XYZ file of C-alpha atoms in Angstrom:
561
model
C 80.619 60.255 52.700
C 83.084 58.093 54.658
C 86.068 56.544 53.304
C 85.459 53.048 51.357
C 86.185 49.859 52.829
C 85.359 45.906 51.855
C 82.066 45.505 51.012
C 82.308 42.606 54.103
C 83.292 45.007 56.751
C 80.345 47.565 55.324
C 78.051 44.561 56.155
C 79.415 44.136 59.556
C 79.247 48.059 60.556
C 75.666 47.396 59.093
C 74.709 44.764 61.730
C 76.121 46.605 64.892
C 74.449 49.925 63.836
C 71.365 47.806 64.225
C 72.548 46.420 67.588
C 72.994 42.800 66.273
C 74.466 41.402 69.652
C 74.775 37.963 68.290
C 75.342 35.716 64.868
C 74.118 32.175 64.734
C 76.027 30.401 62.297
C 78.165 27.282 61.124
C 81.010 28.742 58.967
C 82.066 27.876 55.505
C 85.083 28.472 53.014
C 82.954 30.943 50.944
C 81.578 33.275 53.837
C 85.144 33.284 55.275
C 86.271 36.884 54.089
C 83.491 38.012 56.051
C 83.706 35.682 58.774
C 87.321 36.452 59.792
C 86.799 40.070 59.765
C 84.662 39.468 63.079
C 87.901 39.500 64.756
C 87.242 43.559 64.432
C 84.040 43.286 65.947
C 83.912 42.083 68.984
C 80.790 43.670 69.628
C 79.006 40.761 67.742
C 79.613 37.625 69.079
C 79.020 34.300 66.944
C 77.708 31.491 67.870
C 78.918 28.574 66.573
C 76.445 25.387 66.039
C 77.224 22.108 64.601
C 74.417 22.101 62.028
C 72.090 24.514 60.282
C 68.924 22.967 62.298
C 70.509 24.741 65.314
C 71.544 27.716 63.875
C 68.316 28.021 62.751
C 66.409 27.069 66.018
C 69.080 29.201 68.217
C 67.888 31.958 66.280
C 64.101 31.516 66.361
C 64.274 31.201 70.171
C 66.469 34.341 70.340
C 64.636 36.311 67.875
C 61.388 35.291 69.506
C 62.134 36.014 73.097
C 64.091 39.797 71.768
C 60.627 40.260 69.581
C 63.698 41.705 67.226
C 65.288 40.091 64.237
C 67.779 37.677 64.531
C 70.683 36.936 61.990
C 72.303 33.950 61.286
C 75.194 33.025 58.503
C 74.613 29.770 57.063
C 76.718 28.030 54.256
C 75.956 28.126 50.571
C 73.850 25.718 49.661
C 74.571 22.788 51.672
C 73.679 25.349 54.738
C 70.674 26.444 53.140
C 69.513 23.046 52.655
C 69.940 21.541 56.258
C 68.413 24.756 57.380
C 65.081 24.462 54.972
C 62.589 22.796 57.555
C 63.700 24.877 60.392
C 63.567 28.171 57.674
C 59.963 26.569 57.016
C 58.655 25.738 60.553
C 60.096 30.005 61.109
C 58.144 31.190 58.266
C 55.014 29.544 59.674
C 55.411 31.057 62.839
C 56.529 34.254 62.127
C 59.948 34.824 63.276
C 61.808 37.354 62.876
C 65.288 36.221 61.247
C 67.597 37.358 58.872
C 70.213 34.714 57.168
C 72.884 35.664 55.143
C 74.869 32.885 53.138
C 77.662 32.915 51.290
C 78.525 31.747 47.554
C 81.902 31.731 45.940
C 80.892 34.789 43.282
C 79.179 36.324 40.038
C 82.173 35.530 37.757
C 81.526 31.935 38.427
C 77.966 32.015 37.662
C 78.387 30.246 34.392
C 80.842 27.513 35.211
C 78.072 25.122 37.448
C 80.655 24.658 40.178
C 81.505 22.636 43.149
C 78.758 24.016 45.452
C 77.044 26.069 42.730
C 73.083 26.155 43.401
C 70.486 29.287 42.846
C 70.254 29.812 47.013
C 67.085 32.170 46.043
C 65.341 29.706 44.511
C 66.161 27.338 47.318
C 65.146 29.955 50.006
C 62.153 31.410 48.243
C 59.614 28.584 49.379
C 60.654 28.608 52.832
C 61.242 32.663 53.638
C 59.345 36.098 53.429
C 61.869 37.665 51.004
C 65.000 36.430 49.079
C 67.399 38.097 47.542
C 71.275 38.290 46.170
C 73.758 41.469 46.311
C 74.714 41.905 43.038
C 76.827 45.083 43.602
C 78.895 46.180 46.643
C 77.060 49.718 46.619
C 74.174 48.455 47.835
C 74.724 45.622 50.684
C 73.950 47.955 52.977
C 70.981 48.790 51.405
C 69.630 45.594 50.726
C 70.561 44.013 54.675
C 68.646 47.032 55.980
C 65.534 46.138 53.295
C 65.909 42.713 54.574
C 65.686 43.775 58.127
C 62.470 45.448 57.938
C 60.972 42.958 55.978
C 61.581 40.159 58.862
C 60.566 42.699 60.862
C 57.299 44.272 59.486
C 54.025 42.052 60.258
C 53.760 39.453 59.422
C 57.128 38.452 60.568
C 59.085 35.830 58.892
C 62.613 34.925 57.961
C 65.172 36.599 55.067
C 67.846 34.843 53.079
C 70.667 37.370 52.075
C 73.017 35.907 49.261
C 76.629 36.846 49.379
C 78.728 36.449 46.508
C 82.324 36.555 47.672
C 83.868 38.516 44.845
C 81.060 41.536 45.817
C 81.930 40.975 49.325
C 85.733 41.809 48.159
C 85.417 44.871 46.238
C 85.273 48.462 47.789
C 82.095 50.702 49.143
C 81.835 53.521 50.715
C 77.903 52.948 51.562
C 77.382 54.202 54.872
C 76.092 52.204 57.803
C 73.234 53.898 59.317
C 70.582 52.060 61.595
C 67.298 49.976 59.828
C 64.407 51.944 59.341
C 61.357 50.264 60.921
C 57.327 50.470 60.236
C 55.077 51.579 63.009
C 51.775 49.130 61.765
C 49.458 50.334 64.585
C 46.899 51.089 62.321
C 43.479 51.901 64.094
C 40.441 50.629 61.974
C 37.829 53.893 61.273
C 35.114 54.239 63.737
C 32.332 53.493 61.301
C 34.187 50.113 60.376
C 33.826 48.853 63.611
C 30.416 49.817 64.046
C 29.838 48.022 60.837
C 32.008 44.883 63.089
C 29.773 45.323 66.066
C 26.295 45.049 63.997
C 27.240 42.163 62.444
C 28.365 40.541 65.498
C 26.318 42.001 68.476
C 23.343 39.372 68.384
C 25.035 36.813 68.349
C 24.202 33.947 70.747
C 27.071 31.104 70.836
C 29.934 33.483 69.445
C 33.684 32.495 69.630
C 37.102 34.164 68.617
C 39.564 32.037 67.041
C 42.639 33.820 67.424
C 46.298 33.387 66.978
C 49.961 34.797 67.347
C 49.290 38.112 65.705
C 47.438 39.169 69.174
C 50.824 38.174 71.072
C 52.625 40.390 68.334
C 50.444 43.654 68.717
C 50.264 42.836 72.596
C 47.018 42.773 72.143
C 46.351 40.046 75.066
C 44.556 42.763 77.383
C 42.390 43.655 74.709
C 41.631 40.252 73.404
C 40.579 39.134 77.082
C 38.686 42.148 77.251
C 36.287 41.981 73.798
C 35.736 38.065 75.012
C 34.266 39.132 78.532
C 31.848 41.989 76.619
C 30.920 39.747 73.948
C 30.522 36.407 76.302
C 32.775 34.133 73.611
C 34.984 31.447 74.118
C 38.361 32.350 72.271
C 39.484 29.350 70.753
C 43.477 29.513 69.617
C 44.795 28.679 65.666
C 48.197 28.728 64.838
C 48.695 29.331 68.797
C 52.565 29.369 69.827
C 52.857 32.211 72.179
C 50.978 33.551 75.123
C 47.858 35.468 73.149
C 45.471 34.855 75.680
C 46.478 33.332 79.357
C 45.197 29.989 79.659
C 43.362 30.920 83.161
C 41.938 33.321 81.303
C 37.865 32.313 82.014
C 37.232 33.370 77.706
C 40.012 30.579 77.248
C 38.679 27.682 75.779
C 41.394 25.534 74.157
C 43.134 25.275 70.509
C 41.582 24.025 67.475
C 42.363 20.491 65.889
C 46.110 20.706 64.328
C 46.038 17.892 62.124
C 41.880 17.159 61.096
C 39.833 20.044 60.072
C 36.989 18.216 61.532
C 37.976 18.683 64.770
C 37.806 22.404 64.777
C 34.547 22.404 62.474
C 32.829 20.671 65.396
C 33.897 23.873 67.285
C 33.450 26.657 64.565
C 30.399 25.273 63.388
C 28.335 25.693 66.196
C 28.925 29.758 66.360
C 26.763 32.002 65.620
C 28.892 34.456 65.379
C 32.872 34.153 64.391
C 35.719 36.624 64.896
C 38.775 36.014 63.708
C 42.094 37.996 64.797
C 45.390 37.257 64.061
C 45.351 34.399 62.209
C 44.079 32.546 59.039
C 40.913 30.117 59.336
C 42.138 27.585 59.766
C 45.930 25.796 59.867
C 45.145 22.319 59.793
C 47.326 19.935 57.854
C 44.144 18.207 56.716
C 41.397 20.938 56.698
C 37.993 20.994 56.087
C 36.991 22.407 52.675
C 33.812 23.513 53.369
C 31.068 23.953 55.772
C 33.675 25.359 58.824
C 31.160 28.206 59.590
C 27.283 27.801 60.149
C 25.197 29.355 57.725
C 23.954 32.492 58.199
C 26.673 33.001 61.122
C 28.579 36.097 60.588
C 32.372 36.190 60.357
C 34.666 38.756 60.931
C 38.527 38.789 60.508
C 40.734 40.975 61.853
C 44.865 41.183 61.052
C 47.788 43.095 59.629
C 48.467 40.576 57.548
C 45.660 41.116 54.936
C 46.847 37.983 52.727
C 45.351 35.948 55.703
C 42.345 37.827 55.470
C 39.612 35.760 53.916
C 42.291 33.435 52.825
C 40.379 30.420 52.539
C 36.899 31.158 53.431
C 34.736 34.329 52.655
C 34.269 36.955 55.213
C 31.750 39.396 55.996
C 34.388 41.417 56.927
C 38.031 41.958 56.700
C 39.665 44.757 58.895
C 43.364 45.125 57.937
C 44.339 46.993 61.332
C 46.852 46.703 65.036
C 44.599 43.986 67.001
C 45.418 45.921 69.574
C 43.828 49.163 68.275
C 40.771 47.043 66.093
C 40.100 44.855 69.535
C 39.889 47.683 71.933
C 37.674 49.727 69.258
C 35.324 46.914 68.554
C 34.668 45.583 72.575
C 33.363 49.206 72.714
C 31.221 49.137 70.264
C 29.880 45.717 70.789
C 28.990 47.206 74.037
C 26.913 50.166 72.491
C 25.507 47.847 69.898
C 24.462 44.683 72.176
C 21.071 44.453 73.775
C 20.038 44.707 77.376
C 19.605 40.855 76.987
C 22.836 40.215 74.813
C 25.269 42.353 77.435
C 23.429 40.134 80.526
C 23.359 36.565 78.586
C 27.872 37.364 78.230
C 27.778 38.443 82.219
C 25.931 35.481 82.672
C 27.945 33.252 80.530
C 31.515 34.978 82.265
C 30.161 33.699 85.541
C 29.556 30.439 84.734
C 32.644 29.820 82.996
C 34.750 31.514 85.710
C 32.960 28.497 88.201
C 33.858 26.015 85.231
C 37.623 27.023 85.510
C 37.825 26.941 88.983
C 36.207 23.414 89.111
C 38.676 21.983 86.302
C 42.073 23.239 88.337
C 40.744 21.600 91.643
C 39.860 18.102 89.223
C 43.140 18.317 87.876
C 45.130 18.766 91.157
C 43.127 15.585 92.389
C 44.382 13.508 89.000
C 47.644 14.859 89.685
C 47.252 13.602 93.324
C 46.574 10.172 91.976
C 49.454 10.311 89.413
C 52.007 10.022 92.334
C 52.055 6.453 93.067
C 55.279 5.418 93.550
C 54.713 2.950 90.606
C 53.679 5.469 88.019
C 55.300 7.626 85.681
C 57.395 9.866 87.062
C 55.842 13.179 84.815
C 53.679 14.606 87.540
C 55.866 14.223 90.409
C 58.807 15.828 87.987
C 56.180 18.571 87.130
C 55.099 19.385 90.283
C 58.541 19.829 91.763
C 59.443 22.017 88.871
C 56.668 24.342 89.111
C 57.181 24.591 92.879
C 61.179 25.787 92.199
C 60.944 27.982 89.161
C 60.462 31.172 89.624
C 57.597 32.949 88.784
C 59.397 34.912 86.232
C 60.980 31.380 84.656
C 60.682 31.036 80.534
C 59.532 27.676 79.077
C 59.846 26.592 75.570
C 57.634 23.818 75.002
C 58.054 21.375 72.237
C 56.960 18.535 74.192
C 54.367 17.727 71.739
C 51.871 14.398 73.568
C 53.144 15.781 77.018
C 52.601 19.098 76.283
C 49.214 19.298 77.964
C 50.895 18.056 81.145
C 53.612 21.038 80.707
C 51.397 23.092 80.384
C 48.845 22.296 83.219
C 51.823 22.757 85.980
C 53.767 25.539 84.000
C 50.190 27.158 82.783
C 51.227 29.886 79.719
C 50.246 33.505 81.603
C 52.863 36.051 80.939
C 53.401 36.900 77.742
C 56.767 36.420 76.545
C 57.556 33.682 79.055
C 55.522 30.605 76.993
C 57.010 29.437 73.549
C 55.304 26.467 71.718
C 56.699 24.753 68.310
C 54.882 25.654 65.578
C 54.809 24.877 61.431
C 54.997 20.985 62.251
C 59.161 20.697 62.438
C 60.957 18.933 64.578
C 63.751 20.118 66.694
C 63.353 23.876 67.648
C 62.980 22.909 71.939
C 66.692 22.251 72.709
C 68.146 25.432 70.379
C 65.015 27.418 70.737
C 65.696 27.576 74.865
C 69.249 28.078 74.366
C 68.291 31.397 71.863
C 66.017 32.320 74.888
C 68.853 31.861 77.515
C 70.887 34.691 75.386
C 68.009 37.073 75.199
C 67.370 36.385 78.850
C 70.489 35.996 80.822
C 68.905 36.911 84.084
C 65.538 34.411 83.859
C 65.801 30.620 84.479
C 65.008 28.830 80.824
C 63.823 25.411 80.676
C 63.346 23.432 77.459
C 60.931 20.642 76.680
C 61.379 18.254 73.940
C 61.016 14.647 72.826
C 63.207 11.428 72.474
C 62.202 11.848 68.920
C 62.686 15.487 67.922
C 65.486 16.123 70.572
C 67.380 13.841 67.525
C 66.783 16.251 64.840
C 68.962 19.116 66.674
C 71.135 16.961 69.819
C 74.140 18.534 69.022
C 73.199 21.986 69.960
C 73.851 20.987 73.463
C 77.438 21.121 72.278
C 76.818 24.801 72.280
C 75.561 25.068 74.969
C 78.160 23.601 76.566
C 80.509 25.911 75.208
C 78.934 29.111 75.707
C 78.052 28.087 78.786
C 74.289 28.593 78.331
C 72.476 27.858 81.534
C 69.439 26.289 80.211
C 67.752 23.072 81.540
C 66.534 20.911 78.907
C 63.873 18.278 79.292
C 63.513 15.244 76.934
C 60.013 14.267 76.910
C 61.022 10.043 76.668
C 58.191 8.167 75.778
C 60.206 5.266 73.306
C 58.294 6.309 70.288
C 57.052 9.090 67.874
C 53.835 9.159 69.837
C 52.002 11.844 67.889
C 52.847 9.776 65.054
C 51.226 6.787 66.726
C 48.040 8.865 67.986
C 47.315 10.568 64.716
C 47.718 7.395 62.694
C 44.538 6.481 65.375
C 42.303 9.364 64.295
C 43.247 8.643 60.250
C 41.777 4.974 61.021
C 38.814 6.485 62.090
C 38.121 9.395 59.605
C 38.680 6.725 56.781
C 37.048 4.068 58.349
C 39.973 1.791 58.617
C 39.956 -1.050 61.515
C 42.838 -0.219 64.244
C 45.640 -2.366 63.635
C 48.871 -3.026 65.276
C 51.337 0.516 64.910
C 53.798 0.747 62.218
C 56.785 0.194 62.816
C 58.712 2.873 62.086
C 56.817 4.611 65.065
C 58.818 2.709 67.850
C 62.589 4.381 69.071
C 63.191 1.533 71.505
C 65.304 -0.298 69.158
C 68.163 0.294 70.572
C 66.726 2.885 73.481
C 69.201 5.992 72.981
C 71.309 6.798 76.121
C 70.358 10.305 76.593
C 72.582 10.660 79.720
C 75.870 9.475 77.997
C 74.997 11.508 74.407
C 74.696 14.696 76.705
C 77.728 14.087 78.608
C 79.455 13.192 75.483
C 78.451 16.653 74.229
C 79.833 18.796 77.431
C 76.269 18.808 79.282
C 75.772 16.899 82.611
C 72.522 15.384 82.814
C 70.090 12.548 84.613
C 67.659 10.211 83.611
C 64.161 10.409 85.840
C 62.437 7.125 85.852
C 60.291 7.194 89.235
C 58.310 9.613 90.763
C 61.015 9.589 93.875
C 64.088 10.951 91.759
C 62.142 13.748 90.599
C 63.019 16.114 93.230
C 67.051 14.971 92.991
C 66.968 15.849 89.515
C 65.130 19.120 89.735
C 67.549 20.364 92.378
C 70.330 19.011 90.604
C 69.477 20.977 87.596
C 68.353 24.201 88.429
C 71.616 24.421 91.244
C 73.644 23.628 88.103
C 75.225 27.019 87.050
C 75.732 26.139 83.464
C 73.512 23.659 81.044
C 71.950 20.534 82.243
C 69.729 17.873 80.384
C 66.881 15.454 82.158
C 65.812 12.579 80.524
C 62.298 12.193 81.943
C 60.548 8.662 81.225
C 56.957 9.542 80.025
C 56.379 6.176 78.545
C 57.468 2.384 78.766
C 57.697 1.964 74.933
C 56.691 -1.200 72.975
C 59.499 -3.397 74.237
C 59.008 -2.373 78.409
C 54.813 -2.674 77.928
């Protein structure tokens, strides 16, 4: 056994065993023992953020472009509690992090303190695992447990607690590398049989599918089982690349905010699967009545909790996607008819024509976007695409100008597409920067908007000190525009008369100077009102060795109209 040593050096030998490269944090007065031994370990770099939002997001993009976990130190329980809707919109989308945060000790449990708070209790709605060292012997033990947890499908964040007076004292634990879980389960033969019966008839089926197919890299496979089976694959809880959007199977994403809207699409199957995902995410779903009657349903995911979570189930396979997907597209095609395999040929041709006629209708709309009197989106777009190289990474939390995003930068490649996810605000600024770190080599750009750029602005102050090359986009439209077009549909699903907006919906009052807050914060930037500055501003940015913002004007706003 080696020699003992501060139980906060163990925990830094523990992270660069593992290969921790980087620590997101904001530091604190009770995680500075710890801290200050970094100076030792310069292996580890940290990265300093102004608030726990961006340590957070940093982290999330980092953790989701390394597919590894990321760690991050946040501070007691202020830290924690800035950190709590970034922690939550992580746990919904399954990232891979591991915090650690500090606390001034067990002897002053009793005393209610300056600063005092139960951290797990805080962290427990909002992460995958929480926990507290209690004795110095087994840190080690308990960051490696907490490693594999945010590691092990499904993914999601763990909060470490540090009392300072453990950190202090002496262990001799050894620092040996996390042990991880191989989860490629493959479902038994006769269970997918059993899958294929139930399934092979079918006549209008669809997959709903989500992240857990980017996860098990199970977008071959998932592209694959649509073409044999002749279904649309419909996305839920859809934030990375699980299908490509060219993809002819690829039909669109299910409602986010009103169950209805996806019960207009799942109701109509005949036949459902389900794979990596739950049914279904809404923030207002439908209670009942989301599948036909009669119509078979069959869910597919490592994370059995999802499994018939909130709807019965034929069948629940708790298996890889990868392995279940592959397995069941061959036996769907022993199991479907003559007629069944020709109506999904059929069916692949015509929706391969379909595709091809929607690009060609969308590059003539684009065409008539570019008046020199219009919004300059589709002339910034355009030029963007044409620069970027194939090879580029975009994080899009653009939100209502997402669609546009994403019909010039179309999500393909796997690992080169992030979307927000969980319903926070914020992640697109520090979520590109965490990509920028995993990806050195790869141009990074970063979509946002005027409104949830706010939540997280000052993490271009990190970027400007780490020098992290990525181009950030604020999607400027004057107003919370989601807010404003979901408030629409509510009128209509409650039968209210449309009224003037509240509000509280318009940023216009005052407009924020997104040029002058960037360069205030170390980052040169330029605002794009017209389609003719577009191509300035792309050149500009992407010759621009280090960080560089664009405020891009995708709406007038209530006091320009």
């Amino acid at each position: 056994m080696r020699s003992s040593r501060p139980a906060r050096v163990a925990m830094l030998e523990q992270l660069r065993a593992d290969g921790v490269r980087y620590m997101f944090g904001n530091p604190g007065t009770v995680e500075q023992g710890f801290l200050d031994e970094l100076r030792d370990f310069p292996d580890i770099e940290y990265v300093l953020a102004l608030q726990e939002s961006s340590v957070v997001g940093l982290a999330d993009g980092y953790a989701r472009a390394t597919r590894t976990p990321a760690v991050m130190q946040l501070h007691t329980g202020v830290g924690v509690g800035n950190a709590v809707g970034m922690l939550y919109q992580a746990k919904r989308g399954h990232a891979p992090l591991v915090a650690v945060a500090g606390e001034a000790g067990l002897r002053y449990d009793a005393m209610e303190a300056q600063m005092a708070v139960d951290l797990v209790a805080m962290a427990e709605p909002v992460t995958k695992w929480a926990t507290r060292v209690v004795d110095p012997h087994s840190t080690l033990r308990v960051l490696r447990r907490a490693m594999k947890v945010a590691a092990t499908p499904p993914y999601g964040p763990v909060l470490v607690v540090l009392p300072a007076d453990v950190m202090d004292r002496e262990t001799a634990e050894p620092a040996v590398p996390t042990s991880y879980v191989d989860v490629a389960a493959t479902p038994d033969p006769d269970v997918l049989d059993r899958a294929a019966r139930l399934l092979a008839g079918a006549e209008r089926p669809i997959v709903v599918a989500g992240d857990g197919v980017h996860f098990a890299g199970a977008q071959e496979e998932l592209g694959r089982l649509a073409q044999t089976w002749g279904a649309e694959v419909w996305g839920a809880d859809w934030a990375e690349v699980n299908l490509s959007v060219e993809h002819p199977a690829f039909a669109g994403e299910l409602g986010h905010m009103f169950g209805e809207s996806s019960r207009r699409v799942t109701g109509a199957a005949d036949g459902v699967l389900i794979v990596g995902t739950y049914a279904l995410p809404e923030v207002y779903p439908a209670l009942d009545g989301v599948f036909a009657d009669g119509a078979p349903v069959v869910h597919i995911d490592l994370d059995t909790d999802a499994i018939a979570k909130n709807f019965p189930v034929d069948l629940g396979i708790a298996a890889d996607p990868k392995r279940a997907l592959a397995g069941l597209a061959r036996a769907l095609e022993r199991r479907m008819s003559e007629r069944g395999a020709e109506r999904a040929a059929a069916w692949m041709r015509e929706r391969s024509a379909k595709r091809s006629y929607e690009l060609a209708a969308a590059r003539q709309q684009d065409e008539a976007a570019l008046d020199p009197d219009a919004l300059p989106t589709t002339a910034f777009l355009q030029e963007l695409a044409r620069r970027l190289p194939e090879d580029a990474i975009v994080f899009d939390e653009a939100l209502t100008a997402s669609p546009d995003v994403a019909r010039h930068l179309p999500p393909t490649r796997p690992g080169h597409a992030f979307k927000t996810r969980g319903g926070s605000l914020g992640v697109g600024i520090p979520g590109a920067m965490g990509a920028k770190l995993a990806h050195p080599d790869k141009e990074v750009v970063g979509f946002t908007g005027d409104g949830g750029s706010m939540y997280t602005i000052q993490a271009l102050w990190t970027a400007a000190r780490y020098d992290i090359g990525a181009t950030f986009v604020i999607c400027n439209n004057s107003s919370y525009k989601l807010l404003e077009l979901n408030i629409e549909e509510y009128w209509r699903t409650v039968g209210v008369a449309a009224h003037a907006q509240p509000d509280m919906f318009d940023l216009s009052r005052p407009a924020v100077d997104f040029v002058a807050l960037a360069e205030s914060l170390g980052v040169p930037a330029v605002r794009v009102e017209k389609p003719d500055q577009a191509k300035a501003a792309v050149e500009r940015a992407l010759g621009t060795p280090g960080p560089f913002l664009i405020d891009l004007v995708t709406g007038r706003g209530r006091e320009e109209v």
